[in-house]
XYZ file of C-alpha atoms in Angstrom:
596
model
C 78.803 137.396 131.871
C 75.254 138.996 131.104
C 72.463 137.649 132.754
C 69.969 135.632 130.861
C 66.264 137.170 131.747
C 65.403 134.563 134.056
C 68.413 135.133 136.263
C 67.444 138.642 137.171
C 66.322 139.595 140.526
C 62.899 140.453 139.753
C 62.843 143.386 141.977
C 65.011 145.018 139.022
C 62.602 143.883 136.480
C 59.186 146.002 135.520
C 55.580 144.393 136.842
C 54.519 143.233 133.934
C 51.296 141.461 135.428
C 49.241 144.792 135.967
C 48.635 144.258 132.355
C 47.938 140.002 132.163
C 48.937 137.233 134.894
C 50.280 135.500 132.063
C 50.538 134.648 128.337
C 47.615 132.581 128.311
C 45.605 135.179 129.409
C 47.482 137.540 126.978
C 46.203 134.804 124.200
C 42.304 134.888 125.853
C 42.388 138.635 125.704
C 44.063 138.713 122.449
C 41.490 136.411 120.726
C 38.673 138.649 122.346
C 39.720 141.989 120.832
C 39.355 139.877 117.276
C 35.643 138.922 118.101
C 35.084 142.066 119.047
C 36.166 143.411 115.299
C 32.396 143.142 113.930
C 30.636 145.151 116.688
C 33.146 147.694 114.433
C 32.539 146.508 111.126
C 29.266 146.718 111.720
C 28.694 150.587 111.395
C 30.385 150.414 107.943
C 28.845 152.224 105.410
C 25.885 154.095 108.173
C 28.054 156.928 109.227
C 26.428 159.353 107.340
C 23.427 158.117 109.009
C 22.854 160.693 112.198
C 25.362 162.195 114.663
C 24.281 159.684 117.468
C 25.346 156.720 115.083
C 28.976 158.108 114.221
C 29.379 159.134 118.202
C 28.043 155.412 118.737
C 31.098 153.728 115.979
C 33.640 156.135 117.449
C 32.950 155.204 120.773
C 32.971 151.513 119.703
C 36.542 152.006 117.973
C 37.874 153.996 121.608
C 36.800 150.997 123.199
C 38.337 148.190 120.821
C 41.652 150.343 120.889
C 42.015 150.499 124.135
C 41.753 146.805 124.450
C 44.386 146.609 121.328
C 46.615 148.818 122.590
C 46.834 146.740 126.257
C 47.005 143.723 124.012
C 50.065 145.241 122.040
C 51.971 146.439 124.838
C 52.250 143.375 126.832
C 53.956 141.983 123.545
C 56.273 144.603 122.715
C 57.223 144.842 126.431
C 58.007 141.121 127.106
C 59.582 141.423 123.315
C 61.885 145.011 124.657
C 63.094 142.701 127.744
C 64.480 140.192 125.990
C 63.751 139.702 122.241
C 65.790 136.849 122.120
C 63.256 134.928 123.404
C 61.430 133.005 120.628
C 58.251 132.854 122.520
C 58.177 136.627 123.080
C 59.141 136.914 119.486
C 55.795 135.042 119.002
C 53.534 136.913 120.955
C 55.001 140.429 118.728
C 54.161 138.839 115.888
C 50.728 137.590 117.137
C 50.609 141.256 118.357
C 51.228 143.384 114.673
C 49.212 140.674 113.017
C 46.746 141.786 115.414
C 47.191 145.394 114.903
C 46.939 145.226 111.233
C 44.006 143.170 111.590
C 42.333 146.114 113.744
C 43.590 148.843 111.645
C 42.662 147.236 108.272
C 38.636 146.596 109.558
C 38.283 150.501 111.320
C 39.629 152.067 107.934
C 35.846 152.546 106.709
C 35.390 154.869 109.609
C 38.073 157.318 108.241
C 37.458 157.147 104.464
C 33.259 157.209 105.428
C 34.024 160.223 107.567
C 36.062 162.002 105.038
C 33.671 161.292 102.506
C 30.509 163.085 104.192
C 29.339 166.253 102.805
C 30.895 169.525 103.407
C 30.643 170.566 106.553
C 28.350 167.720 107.978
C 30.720 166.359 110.744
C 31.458 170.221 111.919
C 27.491 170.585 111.984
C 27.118 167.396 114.086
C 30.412 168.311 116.406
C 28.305 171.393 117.410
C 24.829 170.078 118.013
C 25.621 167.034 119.601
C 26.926 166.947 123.110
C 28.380 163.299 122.803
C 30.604 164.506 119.243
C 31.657 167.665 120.916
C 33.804 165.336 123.352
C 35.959 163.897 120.486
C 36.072 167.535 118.910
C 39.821 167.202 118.386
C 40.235 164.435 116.967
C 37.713 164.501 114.669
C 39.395 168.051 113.837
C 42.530 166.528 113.008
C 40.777 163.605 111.119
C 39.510 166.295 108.799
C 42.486 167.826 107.967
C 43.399 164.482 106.160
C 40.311 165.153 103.622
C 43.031 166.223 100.790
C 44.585 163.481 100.788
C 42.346 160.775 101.116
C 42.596 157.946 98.833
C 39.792 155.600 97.508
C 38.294 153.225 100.440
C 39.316 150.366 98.791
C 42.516 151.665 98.373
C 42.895 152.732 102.132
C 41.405 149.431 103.484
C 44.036 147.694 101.370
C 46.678 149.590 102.947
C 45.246 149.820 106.607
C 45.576 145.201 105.652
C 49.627 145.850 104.624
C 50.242 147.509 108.086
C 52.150 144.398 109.334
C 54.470 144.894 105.860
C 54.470 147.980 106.146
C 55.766 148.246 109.282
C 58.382 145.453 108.755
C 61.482 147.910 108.139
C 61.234 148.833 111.916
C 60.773 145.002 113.081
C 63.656 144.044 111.156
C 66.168 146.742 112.417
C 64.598 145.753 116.033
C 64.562 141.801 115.656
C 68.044 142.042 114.434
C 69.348 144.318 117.300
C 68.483 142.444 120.037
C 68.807 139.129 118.406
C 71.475 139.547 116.181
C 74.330 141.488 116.162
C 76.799 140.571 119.150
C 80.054 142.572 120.200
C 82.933 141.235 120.645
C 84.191 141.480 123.855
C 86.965 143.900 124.859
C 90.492 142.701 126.162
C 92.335 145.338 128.566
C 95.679 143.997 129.573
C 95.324 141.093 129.117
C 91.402 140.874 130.907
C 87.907 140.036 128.745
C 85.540 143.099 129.431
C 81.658 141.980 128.065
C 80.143 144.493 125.650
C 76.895 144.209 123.805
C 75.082 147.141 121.935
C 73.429 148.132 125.483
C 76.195 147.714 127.722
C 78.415 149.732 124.863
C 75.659 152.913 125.379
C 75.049 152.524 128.887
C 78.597 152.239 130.282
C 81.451 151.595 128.335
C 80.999 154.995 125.945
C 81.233 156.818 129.364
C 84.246 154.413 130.520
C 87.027 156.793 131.965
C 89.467 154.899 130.813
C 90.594 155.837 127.213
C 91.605 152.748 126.519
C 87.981 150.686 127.425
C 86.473 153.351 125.948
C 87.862 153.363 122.789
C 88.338 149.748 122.490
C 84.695 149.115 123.782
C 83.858 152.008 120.734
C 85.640 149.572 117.917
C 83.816 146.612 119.605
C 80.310 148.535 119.488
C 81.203 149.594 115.531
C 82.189 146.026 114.307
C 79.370 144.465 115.286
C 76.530 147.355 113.956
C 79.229 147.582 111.240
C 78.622 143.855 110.151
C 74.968 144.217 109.257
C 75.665 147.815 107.536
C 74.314 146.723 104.108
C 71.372 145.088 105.611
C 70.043 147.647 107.498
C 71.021 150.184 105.131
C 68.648 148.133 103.052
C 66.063 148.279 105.529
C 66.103 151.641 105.963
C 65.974 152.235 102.418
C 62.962 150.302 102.058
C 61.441 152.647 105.000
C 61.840 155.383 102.871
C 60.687 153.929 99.658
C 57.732 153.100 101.263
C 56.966 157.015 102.544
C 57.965 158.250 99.350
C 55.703 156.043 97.602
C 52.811 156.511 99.942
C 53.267 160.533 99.925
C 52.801 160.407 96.046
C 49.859 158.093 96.093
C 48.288 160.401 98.558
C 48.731 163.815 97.112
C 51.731 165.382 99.486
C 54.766 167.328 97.607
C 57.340 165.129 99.345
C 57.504 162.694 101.666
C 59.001 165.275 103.956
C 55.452 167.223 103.836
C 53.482 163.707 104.566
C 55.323 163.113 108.004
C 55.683 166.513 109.160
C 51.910 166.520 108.670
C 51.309 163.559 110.807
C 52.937 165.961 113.204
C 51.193 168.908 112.305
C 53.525 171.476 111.733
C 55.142 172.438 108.359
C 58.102 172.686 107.007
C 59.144 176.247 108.808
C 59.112 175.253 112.483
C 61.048 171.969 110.814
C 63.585 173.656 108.652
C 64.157 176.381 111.685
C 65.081 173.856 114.218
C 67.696 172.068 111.776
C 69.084 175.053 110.202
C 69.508 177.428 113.262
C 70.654 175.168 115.906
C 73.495 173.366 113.519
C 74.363 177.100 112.431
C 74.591 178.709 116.071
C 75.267 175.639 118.234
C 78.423 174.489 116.297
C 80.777 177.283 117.878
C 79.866 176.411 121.263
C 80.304 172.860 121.055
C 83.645 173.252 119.086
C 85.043 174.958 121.954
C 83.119 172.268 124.481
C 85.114 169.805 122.279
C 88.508 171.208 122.269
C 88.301 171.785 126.256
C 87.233 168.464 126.040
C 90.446 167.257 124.458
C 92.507 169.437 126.956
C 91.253 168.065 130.313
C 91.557 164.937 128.871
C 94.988 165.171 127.740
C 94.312 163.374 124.455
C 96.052 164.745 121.066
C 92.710 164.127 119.264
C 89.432 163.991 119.937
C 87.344 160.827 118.469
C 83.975 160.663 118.042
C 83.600 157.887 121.416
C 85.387 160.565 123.687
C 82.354 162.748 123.571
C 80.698 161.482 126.523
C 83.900 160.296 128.556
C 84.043 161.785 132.157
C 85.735 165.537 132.187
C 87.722 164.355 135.629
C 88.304 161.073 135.441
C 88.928 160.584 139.203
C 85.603 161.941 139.632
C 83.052 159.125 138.825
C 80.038 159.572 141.065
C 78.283 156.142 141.413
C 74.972 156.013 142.894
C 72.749 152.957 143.665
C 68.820 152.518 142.663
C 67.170 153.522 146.099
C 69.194 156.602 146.157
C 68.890 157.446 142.614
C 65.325 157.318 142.856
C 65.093 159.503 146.160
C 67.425 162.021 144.214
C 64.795 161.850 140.899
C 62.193 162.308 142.789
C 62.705 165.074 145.029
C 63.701 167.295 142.213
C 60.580 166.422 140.467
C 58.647 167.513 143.715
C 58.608 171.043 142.577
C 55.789 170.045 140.303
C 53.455 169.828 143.168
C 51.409 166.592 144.904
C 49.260 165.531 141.636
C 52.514 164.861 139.510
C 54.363 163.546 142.625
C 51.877 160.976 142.922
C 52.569 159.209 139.852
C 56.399 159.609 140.508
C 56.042 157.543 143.890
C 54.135 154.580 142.220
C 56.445 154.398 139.799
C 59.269 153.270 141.819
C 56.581 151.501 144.502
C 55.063 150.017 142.285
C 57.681 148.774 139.654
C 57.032 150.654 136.389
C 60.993 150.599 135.722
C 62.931 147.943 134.294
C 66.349 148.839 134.931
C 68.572 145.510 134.997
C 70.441 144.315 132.253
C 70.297 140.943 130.116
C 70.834 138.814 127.031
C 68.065 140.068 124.440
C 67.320 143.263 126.082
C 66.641 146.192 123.773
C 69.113 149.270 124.068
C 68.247 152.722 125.227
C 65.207 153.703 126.990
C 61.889 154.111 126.358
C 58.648 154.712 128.278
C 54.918 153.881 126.806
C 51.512 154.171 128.855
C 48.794 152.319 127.661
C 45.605 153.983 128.450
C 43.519 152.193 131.306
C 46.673 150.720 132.469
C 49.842 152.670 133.873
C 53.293 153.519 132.600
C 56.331 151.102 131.449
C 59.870 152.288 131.474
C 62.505 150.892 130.599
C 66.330 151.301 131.254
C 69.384 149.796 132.248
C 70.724 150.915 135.857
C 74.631 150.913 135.974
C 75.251 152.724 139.165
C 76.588 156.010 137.009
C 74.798 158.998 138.355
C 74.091 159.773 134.639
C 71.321 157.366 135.477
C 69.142 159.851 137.023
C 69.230 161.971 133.613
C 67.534 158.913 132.024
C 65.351 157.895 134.642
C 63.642 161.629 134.966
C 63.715 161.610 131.305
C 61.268 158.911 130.815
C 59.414 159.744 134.130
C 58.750 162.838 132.245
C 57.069 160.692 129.622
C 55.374 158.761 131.868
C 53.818 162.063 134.237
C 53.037 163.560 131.018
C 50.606 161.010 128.999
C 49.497 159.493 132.825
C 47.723 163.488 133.424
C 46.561 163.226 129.606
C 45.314 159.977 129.570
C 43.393 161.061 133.215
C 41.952 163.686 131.697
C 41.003 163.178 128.030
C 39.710 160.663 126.205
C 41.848 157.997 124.382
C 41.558 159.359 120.804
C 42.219 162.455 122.356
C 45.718 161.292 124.095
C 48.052 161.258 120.387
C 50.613 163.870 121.346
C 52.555 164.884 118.074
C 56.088 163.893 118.122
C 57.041 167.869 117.943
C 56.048 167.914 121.407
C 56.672 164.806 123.231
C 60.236 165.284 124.124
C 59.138 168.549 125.996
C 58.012 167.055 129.637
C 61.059 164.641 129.318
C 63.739 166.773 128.960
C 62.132 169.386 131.374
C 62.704 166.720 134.153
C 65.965 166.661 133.336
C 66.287 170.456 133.620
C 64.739 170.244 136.802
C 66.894 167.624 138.196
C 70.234 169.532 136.892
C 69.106 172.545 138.633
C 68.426 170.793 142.257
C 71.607 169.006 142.061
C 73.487 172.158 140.755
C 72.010 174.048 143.778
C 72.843 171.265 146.384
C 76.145 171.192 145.071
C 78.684 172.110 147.913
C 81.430 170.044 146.232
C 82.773 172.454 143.409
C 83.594 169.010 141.514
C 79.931 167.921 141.720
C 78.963 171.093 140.369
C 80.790 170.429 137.643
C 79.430 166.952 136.731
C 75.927 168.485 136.549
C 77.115 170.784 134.490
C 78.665 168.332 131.972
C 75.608 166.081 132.293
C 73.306 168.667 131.312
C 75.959 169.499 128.217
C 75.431 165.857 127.430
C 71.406 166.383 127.501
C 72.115 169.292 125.444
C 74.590 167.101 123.211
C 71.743 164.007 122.681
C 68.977 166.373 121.809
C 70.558 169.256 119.833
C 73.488 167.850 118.784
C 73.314 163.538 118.110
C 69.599 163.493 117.195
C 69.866 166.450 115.383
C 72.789 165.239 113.232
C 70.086 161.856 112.795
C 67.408 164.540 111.805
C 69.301 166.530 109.098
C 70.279 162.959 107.779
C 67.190 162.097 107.116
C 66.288 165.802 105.589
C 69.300 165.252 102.884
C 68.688 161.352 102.511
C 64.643 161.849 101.677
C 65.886 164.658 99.400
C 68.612 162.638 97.459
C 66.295 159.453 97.304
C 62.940 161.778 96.139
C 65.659 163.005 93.170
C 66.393 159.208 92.276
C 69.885 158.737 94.476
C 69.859 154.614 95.795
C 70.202 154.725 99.482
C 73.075 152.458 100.146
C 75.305 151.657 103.066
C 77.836 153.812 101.334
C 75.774 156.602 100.941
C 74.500 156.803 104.430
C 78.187 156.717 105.959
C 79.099 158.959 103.708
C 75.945 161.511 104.262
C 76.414 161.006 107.868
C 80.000 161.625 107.682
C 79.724 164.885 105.985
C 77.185 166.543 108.818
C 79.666 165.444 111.807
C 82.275 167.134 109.721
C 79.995 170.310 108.848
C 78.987 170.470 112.383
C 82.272 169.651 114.438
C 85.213 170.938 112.167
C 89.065 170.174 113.256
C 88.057 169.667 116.462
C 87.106 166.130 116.264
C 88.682 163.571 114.336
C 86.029 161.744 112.237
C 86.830 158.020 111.688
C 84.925 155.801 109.906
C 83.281 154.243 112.840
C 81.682 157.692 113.407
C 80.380 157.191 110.412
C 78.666 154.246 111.255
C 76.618 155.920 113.932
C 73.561 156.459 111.353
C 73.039 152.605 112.657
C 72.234 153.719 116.183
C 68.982 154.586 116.495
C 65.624 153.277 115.284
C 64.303 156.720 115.370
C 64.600 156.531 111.178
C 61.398 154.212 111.744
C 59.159 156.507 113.293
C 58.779 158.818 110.681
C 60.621 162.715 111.313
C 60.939 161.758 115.249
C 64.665 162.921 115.509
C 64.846 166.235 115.234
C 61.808 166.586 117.698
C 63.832 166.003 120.091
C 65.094 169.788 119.609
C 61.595 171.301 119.664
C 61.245 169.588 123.103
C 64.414 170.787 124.484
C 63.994 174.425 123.491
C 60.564 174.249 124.633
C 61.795 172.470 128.126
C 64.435 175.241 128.196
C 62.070 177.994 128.530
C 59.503 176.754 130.897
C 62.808 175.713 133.124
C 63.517 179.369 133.237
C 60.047 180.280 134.043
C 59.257 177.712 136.620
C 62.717 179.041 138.607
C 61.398 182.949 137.947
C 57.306 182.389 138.639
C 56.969 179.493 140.685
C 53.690 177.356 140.745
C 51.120 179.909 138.788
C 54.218 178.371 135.789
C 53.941 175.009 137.668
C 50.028 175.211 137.215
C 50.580 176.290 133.352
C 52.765 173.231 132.972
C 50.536 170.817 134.115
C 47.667 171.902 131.936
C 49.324 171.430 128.996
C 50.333 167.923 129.665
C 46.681 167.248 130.640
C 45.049 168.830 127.577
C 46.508 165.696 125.399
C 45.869 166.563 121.749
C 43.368 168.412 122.011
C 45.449 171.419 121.338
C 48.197 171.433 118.333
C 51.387 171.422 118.619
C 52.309 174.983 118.357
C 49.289 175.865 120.470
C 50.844 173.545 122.856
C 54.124 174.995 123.008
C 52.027 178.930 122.705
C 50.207 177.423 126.386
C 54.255 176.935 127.470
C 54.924 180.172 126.410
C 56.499 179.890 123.209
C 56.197 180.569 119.173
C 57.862 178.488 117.554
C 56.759 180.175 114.474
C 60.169 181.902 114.841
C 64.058 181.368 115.802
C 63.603 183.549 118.700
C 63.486 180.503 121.335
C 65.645 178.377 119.745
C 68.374 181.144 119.697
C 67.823 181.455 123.192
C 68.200 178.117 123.959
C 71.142 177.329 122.088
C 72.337 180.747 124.416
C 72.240 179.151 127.602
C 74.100 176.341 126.138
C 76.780 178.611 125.550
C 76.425 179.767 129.240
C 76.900 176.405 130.751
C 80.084 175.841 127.999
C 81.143 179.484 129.473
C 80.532 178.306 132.950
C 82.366 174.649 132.642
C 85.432 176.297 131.144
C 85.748 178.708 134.451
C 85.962 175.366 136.352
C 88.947 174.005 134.601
């Protein structure tokens, strides 16, 4: 039986008073950061007044945000832990009503900005000390001038936030609310499965027969709300197709990859040359796959069962987080710092529970310190998640340290880079340490499966999205039936003979809730190649690449994306890297079949 939220040791549970004692205080604060909206409101229509009065509104928005955003958090952490709670579901409502409010009174300050002369704001940027500090993002604030709409227009949007944004609460509310699995009978004995314990053990189950029937389990119940969500997610992009007309953009495609701030080169690149030069490698990954395993076919749930079955390394919390953390060391005392409080001082939530959102996640609201959550099943695999997100967490902690809050909005095309580079790093110590030829092995396989969630299952999610935005733009309905079938026809493209594609496979386009967050799925890529790379230099330089590394996680946003990845060493402006990358996936494929 799953734990309700209450039962859980709270040891295993994140600290979630370093933000408020409780939700009465969560109310107080809440109702302060609306009577704090007219100290805002009250710059609107002066910004063309002076420099000092725009660096005096901006500086009153940073400060209202940062209030928000600690406000926000709270909710849509006590909502991630359990969001069957009705009381939590409360307080996320209270919390994107709240949002909305925020973002509907501050949309003056964009349109007003937008709409000063020429040059005026560049002028002011250079002659005024205070401006010169929020250089960036008034830089990228600018670059929205083609495609501004009229302020009434954009205030009347900024109010339909809270609609806007209902696709992604829906496909949220009903995940953790919702759908239910049914549970899985082995011989006779009930096994529990729910979308989280599905994902974060019985997919990796050893035993073909758990796996498989935990697999059916996992696609009857997404599979029951298939025409729902597919609704929902239909809406979603409706709505970006809609808005990318209103505002001016070619496609919706160009909107969000603007957001980003890349184009559709770097975008195309990723999605074209890693399905094209990655699919031989992981064909043959597949088909040793089915030999070791001794299956006749391959389905689409055996992709992340255990090569050697007997070999199942288990590993508790206190020793996971030792392991995590000593790899991470080679990142030097600054970064290490932040990795020791988080386990200290209970940023993780790692237990498991009725209502708890699947996956993992970390967020870092500025003034406050990291959240990550998780769910802790004692398979070494464990440690690939938790230095995943402790990536996220090292990476906007040094930014938000070091640059101002409206300088702290990574793009997307970036994020994934100091996540997956943890996991690198990790892979490497433990491949090193290895004395046991099996271990070796494992780490090998578990950085396959890295490889396999960034460049192969988000990617598939990515070039779904490419082809469904293009058939919807050219009139196509998106329906449950066309999204199975879409998603179908990539895992075929991509995998060939070598896996047999039933029509739960199909249903995997009701996974994630990456379809929300505009073009985040195939970022996921751009981190990994760029995490690739620096991996390779950090083992060949040593700390003057340590020293590089941390720099560019400190400098925020105040760089762009590609300049980003150019301080890591790359252009991205070509395949080159990515070829690389998807190289050294062949390696470890090469390696893993020398071990068999």
């Amino acid at each position: 039986m799953r734990l309700q939220r209450h039962e859980v040791p709270v040891q295993e549970t994140w600290n979630l008073t370093d933000l408020f004692q409780t939700d009465a205080e969560w109310e107080t604060a809440r109702k302060a950061v609306v009577d704090q909206i007219p100290q805002l409101t009250a710059f609107k229509g002066r910004l063309g007044e002076s420099a000092g009065l725009l660096l005096e509104a901006i500086s009153t928005l940073e400060g209202l945000m940062e209030q928000l955003l600690r406000v926000f958090t709270y909710a849509s952490l006590k909502s991630a832990q359990d969001g069957s709670d009705t009381e939590n579901q409360e307080l996320m409502g209270k919390a994107y009503g709240l949002y909305a409010q925020v973002d509907a009174a501050s949309s003056f300050l964009r349109s007003e900005i937008l709409l000063l002369p020429e040059g005026t704001v560049e002028g002011w940027v250079e002659t005024h000390a205070g401006l010169a500090a929020y250089r960036p993002f008034l830089k990228k604030l600018l670059a929205d001038k083609p495609y501004l709409l009229h302020p009434q227009t954009e205030e009347a949007l900024a109010a339909l936030g809270e609609v806007l944004d209902a696709p992604f609460v829906i496909y949220e509310r009903a995940k953790s609310s919702d759908i239910t699995c049914p549970p899985v009978v082995i011989n006779g004995k009930e096994i529990a499965n729910s979308l989280s314990l599905y994902e974060d053990d019985l997919e990796t189950s050893a035993d073909v027969n758990v796996r498989r029937a935990g697999y059916k389990s996992f696609a009857e119940g997404l599979g029951q709300f298939k025409n729902t969500l597919a609704a929902t997610w239909a809406t979603e992009v409706k709505k970006n197709i809609v808005l990318a007309k209103l505002k001016g953009f070619p496609s919706a495609t160009d909107m969000l990859l603007h957001k980003q701030g890349v184009t559709q080169e770097p975008y195309n690149n990723l999605l074209d040359t890693i399905r094209a030069e990655l699919a031989p490698h992981m064909r043959r990954y597949a088909e040793l796959r089915k030999k070791v395993l001794g299956l006749d076919h391959l389905l689409y749930c055996d992709l992340e069962a255990p090569l050697d079955p007997e070999y199942d390394p288990r590993i508790g919390w206190e020793e996971g987080a030792k392991t995590t953390l000593e790899a991470l060391s080679v990142l030097g005392p600054e970064y290490m710092e932040l990795m020791e409080r988080s386990i200290a001082e209970r940023w993780v939530d790692r237990c498991d529970n009725v209502g708890k959102q699947t996956g993992a996640f970390c967020t870092t609201p500025y003034g406050s310190h990291s959240y990550v959550l998780m769910t802790w099943t004692g398979q070494a695999r464990n440690l690939f998640t938790l230095a995943h997100e402790l990536g996220h967490a090292g990476h906007f902690e040094l930014a938000n340290r070091n640059q101002k809050l409206l300088n702290t909005d990574v793009s997307t095309y970036f994020v994934e880079a100091p996540s997956t580079l943890n996991e690198m790093l990790l892979g490497d110590k433990m491949i090193r340490e290895a004395t046991d030829p099996r271990m070796k092995r494992w780490v090998i396989i578990s950085l396959l499966m890295t490889y396999h969630h960034n460049f192969v299952r988000h990617l598939s999610e990515g070039e779904l999205q490419r082809r469904i935005y293009a058939l919807a733009e050219a009139g196509e309905q998106v329906t449950a039936e066309l999204l199975s079938e879409t998603k179908g026809a990539i895992l075929k493209e991509f995998w060939g003979d070598s896996l047999e594609l039933d029509e739960a496979a199909k249903l995997t386009w009701l996974r994630q809730p990456h379809y929300y967050m505009g073009l985040y799925p195939y970022t996921y890529s751009a981190g990994l190649v760029a995490s690739t790379a620096v991996a390779q230099t950090i083992r060949e330089e040593g700390q003057p690449a340590v020293d590089r590394w941390l720099e560019v996680l400190k400098a925020g946003s105040t760089k762009t994306p590609m300049e980003l990845m150019a301080m890591a060493g790359l252009d991205m402006s070509t395949a080159a890297p990515i070829k690389k990358a998807v190289a050294y996936v062949g390696s470890l494929v090469d390696e893993l079949e020398k071990l068999f």
